[in-house]
Coordinates of C-alpha atoms and ligand atoms in Angstrom, one line a residue:
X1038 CA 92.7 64.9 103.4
X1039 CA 95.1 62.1 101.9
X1040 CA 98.8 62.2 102.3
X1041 CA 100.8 63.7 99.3
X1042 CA 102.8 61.0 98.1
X1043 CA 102.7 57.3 97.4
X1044 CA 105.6 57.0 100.1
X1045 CA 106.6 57.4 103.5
X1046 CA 110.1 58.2 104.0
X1047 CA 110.4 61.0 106.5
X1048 CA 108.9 63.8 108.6
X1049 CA 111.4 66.4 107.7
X1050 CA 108.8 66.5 104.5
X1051 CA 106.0 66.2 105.8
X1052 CA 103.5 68.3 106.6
X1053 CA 101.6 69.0 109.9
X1054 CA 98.5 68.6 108.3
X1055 CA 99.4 65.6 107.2
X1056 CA 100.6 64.6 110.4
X1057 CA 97.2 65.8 112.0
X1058 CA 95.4 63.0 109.8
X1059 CA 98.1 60.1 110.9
X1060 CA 97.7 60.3 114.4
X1061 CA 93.7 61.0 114.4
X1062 CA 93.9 57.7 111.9
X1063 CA 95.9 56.1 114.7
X1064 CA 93.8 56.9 117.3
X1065 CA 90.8 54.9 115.4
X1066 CA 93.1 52.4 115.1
X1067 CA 93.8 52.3 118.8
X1068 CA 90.2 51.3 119.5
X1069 CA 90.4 48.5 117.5
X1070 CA 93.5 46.9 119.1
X1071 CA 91.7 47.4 122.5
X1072 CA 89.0 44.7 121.0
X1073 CA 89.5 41.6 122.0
X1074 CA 88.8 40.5 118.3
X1075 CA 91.4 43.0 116.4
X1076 CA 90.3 42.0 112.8
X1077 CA 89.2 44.5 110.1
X1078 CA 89.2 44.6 106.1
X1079 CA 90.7 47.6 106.1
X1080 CA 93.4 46.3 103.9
X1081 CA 91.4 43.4 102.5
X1082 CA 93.2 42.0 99.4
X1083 CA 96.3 43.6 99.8
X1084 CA 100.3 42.4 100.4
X1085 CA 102.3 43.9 102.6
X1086 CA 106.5 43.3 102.7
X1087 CA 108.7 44.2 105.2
X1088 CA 112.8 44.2 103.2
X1089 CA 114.8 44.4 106.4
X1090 CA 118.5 44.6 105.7
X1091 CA 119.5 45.4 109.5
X1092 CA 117.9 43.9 112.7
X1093 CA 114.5 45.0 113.7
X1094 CA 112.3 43.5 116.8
X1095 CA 109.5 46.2 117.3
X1096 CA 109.0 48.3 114.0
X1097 CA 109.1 44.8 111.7
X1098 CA 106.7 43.1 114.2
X1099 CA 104.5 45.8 114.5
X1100 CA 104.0 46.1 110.5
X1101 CA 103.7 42.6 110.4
X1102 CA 101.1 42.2 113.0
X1103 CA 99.5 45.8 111.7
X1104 CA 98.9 44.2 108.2
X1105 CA 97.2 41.1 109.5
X1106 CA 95.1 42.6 112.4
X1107 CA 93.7 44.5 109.3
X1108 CA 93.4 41.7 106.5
X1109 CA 96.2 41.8 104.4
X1110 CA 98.7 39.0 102.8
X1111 CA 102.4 40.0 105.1
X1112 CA 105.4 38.6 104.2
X1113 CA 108.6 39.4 105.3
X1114 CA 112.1 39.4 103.1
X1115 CA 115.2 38.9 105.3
X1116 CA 118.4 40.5 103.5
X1117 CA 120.0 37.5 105.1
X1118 CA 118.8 34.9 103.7
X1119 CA 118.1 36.8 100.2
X1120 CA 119.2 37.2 96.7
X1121 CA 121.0 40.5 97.7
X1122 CA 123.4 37.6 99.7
X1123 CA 124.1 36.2 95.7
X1124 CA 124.7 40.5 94.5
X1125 CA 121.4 41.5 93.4
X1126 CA 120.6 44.9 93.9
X1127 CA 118.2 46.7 95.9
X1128 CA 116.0 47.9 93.2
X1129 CA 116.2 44.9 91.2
X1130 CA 115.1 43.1 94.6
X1131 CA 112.8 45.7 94.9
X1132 CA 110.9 45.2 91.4
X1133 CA 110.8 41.8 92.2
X1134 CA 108.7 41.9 95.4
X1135 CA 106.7 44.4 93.4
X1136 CA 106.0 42.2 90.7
X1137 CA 104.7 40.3 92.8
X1138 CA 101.9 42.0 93.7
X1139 CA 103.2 43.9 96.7
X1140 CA 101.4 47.4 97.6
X1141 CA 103.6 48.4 100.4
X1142 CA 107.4 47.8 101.2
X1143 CA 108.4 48.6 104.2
X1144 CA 112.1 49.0 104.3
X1145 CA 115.0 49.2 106.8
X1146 CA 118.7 49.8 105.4
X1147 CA 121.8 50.6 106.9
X1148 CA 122.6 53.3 104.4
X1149 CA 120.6 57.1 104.2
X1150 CA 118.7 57.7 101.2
X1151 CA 118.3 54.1 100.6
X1152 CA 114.6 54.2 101.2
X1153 CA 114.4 57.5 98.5
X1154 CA 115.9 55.2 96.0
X1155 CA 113.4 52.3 96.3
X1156 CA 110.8 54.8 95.9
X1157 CA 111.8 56.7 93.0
X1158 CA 111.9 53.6 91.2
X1159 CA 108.9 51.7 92.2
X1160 CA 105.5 52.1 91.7
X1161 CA 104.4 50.4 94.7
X1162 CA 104.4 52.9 98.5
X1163 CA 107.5 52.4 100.0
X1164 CA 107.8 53.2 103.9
X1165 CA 111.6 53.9 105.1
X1166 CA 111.7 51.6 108.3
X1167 CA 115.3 53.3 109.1
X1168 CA 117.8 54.2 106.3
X1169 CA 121.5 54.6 107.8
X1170 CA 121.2 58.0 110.2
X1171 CA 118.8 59.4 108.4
X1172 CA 115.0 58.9 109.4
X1173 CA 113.2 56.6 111.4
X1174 CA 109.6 58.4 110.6
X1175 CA 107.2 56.1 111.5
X1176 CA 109.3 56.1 115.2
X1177 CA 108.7 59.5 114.9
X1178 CA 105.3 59.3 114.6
X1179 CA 104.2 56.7 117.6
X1180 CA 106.4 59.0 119.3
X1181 CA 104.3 62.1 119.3
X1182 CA 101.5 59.8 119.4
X1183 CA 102.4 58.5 123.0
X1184 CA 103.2 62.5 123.8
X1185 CA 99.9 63.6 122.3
X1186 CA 98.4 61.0 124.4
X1187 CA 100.0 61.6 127.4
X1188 CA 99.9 65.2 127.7
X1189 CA 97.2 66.1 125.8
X1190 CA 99.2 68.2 123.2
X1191 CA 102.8 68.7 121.7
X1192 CA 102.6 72.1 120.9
X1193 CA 104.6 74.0 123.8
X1194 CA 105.5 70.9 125.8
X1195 CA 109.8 70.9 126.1
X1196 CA 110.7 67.7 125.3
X1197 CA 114.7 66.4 126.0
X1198 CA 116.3 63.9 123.9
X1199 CA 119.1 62.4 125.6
X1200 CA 122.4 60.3 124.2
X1201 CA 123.9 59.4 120.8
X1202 CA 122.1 62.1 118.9
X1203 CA 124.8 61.6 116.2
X1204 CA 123.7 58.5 114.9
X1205 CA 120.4 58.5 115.9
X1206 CA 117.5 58.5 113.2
X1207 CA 115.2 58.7 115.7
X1208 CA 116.0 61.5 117.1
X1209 CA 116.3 63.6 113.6
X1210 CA 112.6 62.5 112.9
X1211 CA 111.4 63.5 116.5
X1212 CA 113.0 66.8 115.7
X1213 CA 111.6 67.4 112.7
X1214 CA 108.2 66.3 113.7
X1215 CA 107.9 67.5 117.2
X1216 CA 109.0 71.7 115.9
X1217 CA 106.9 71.3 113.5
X1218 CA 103.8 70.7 115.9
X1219 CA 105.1 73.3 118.2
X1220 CA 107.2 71.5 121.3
X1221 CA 110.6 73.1 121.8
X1222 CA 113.2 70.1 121.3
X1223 CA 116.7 70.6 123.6
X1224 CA 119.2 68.0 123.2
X1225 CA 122.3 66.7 125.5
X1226 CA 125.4 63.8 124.9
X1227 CA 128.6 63.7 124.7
X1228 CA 129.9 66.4 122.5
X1229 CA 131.8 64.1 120.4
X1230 CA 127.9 62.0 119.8
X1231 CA 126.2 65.8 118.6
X1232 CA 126.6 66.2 115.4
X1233 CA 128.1 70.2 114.6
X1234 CA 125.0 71.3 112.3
X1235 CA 122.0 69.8 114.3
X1236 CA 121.1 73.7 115.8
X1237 CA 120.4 75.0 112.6
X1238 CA 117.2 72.6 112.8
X1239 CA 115.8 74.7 115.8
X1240 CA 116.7 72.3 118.3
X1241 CA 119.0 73.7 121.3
X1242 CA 121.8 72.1 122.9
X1243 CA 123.2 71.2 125.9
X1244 CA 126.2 70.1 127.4
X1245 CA 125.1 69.2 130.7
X1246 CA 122.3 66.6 131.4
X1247 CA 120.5 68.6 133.7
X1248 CA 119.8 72.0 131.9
X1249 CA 118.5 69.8 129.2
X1250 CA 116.1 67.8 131.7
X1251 CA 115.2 71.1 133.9
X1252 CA 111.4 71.2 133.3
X1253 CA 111.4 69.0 130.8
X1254 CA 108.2 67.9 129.9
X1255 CA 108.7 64.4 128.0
X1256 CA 112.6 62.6 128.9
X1257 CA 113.8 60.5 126.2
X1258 CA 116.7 58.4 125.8
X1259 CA 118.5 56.8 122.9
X1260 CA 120.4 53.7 122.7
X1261 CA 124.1 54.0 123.3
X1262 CA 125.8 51.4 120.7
X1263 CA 128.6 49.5 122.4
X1264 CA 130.7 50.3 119.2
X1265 CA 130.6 53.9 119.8
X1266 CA 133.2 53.4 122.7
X1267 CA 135.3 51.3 119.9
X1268 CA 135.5 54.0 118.1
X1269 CA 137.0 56.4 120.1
X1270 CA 133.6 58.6 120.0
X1271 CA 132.6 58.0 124.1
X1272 CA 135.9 57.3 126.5
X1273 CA 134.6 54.3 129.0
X1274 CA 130.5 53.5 129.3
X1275 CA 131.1 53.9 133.2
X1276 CA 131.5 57.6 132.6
X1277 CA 128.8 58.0 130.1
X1278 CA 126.8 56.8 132.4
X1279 CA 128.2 59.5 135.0
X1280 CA 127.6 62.3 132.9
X1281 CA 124.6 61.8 130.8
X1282 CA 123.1 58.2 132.3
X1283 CA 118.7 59.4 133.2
X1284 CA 118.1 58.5 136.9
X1285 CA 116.0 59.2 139.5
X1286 CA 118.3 62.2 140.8
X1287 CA 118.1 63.6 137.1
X1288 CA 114.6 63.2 136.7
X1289 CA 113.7 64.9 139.9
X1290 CA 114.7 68.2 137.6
X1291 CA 112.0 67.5 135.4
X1292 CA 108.1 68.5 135.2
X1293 CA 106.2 66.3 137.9
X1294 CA 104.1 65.2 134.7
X1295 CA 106.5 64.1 132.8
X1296 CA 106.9 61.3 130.3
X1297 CA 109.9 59.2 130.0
X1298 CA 110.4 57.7 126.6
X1299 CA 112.9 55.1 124.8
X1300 CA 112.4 54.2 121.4
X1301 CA 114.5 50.6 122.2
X1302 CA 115.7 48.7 122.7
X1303 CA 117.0 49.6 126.2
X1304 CA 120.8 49.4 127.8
X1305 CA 119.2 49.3 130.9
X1306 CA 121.7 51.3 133.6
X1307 CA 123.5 52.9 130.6
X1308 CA 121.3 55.2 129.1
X1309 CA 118.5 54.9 131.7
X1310 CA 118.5 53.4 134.7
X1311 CA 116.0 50.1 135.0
X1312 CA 114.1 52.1 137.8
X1313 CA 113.2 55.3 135.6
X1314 CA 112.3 52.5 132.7
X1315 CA 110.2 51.1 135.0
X1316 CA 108.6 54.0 136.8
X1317 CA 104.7 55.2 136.6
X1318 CA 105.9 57.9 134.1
X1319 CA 107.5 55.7 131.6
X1320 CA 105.8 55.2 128.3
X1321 CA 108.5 52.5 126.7
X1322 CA 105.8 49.9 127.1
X1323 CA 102.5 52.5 125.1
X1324 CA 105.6 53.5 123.0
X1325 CA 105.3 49.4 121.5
X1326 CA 101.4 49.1 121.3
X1327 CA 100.8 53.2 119.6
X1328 CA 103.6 51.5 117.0
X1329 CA 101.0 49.1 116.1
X1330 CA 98.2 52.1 116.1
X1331 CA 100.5 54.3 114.2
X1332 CA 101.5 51.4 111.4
X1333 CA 97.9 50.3 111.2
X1334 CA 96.9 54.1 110.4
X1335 CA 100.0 54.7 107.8
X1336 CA 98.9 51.3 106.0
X1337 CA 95.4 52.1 106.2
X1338 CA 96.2 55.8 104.7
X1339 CA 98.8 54.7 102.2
X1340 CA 96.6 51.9 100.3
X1341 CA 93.8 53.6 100.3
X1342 CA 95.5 56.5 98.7
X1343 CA 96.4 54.4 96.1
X1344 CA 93.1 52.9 95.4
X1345 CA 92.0 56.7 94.4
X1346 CA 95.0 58.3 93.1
X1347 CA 96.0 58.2 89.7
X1348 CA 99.4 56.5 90.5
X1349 CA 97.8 53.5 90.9
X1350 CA 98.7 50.3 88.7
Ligands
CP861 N1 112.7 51.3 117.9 C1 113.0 50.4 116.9 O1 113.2 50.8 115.8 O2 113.2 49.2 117.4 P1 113.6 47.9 116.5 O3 115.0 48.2 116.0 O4 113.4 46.7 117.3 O5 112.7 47.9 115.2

């Protein structure tokens, strides 16, 4: 089986099929980053560009590393230091990494549907690193990686995503992609952080913490931005931390198997405290390495899909 498209820009299209044959790339993938010598062709002869126009530590890292553990030219465009600093645009940026040879772009932007754009107008794969609130799919995807991993399966397993759900990206991929393996998705925050419409995906809310983390099989936090308090939307982050902070005493509600997750990075003893971070059933740290597993797999997938398909140039 071969993914559909030429892109990657978010699991609410995606199907579980295609899904299925990321992570089971991944999980090859995973064996080779446990060599001591992580080289492979795989992507032998091809560039790879990562076109971050917001900050990135983990996901531009892990493609970066991801393309050279597997053989291919990486370079990385910083909006920064760019053209798009002088007006250009993004698609005429876009063309002109593309015309110079690249095969994948991997691109973060602060606004939603930015990714789409790129890809409807290049010929090269484009993979949406983050676009505004949107998707953050490849997140997604080392996220039910490290679950799959952990537990065995997704399918039934309750999984609670905890905090700014409002302007969270990641936690509209993990919805889409965790229902659509089977887990049941509840979500809790501040009302003013849950955005009116997110029920009609399937997921339930919550008000309080604790019903959400009641046999919860996998705990996950999200980042609480500083500005959100700036803007009115949370009232002081002392009583966020009150109401929906994940601690020990919240987590004693949860399965005795579960997983604690955070996609990062971490306001430690805001949205979780440092010793649930740190404890035997956090997987923040196999959250970074899958990311590697998962980007070497979508890489691997993506150019080879090209080699074959007809949309090649
Ligand atoms: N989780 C995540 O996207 O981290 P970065 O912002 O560091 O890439």
């Amino acid at each position: 089986m071969a993914l559909r498209h030429k892109d990657v820009l978010g699991l609410k299209d995606m199907t579980v099929e295609e899904i299925d044959e990321i992570l089971n790339t991944a999980e090859l993938m995973k064996h080779i980053l446990r060599q001591n010598n992580k080289r492979t062709p795989h992507l032998q002869g091809k560039s790879i560009v990562t076109l971050f126009y917001e900050n990135s530590t983990r996901t531009r890292l892990s493609f970066e590393l991801a393309s050279k553990y597997m053989g291919a030219s990486a370079a990385n465009v910083s909006a920064a230091s760019s053209s798009v600093q002088k007006g250009e645009t993004l698609i005429d940026t876009g063309k002109s990494i593309e015309a110079m040879g690249a095969d994948v772009i991997i691109m973060r932007h602060p606004m939603a549907g930015a990714a789409h754009l790129l890809a409807r107008n290049l010929k090269a794969s484009v993979i949406n690193g983050g676009d505004g609130m949107n998707e953050h799919p490849t997140q997604g995807l080392l996220d039910i990686y490290t679950i799959r991993e952990r537990l065995g399966s997704v399918a039934g397993k309750k999984v609670a995503i905890i905090g700014d759900i409002m302007h969270s990206r990641v936690a509209r991929s993990n919805i889409w992609g965790l229902q659509k393996l089977g887990a049941q998705v509840v979500l809790a925050g501040p009302e003013t952080l849950i955005p009116m419409e997110i029920e009609k995906t399937g997921a339930k809310v919550y008000n309080q913490i604790e019903d959400a983390i009641e046999g919860a099989d996998v705990v996950m936090g999200l980042r609480i931005q500083n500005e959100r308090q700036k803007d009115g939307l949370i009232p002081s982050i002392r009583e966020y931390v009150e109401l929906f902070g994940i601690d020990e005493k919240r987590m004693e509600l949860a399965s005795p198997n579960v997983v604690i997750m955070h996609p990062g990075p971490i306001n430690r003893g805001v949205e979780m405290s440092s010793k649930v971070a740190d404890s035997p059933s956090s997987a923040i740290n196999e959250q970074v390495t899958n990311g590697v597993a998962v980007r070497m797999a979508l890489l691997y997938l993506l150019t080879r899909r090209r080699s074959t398909s007809h949309d090649m140039y």
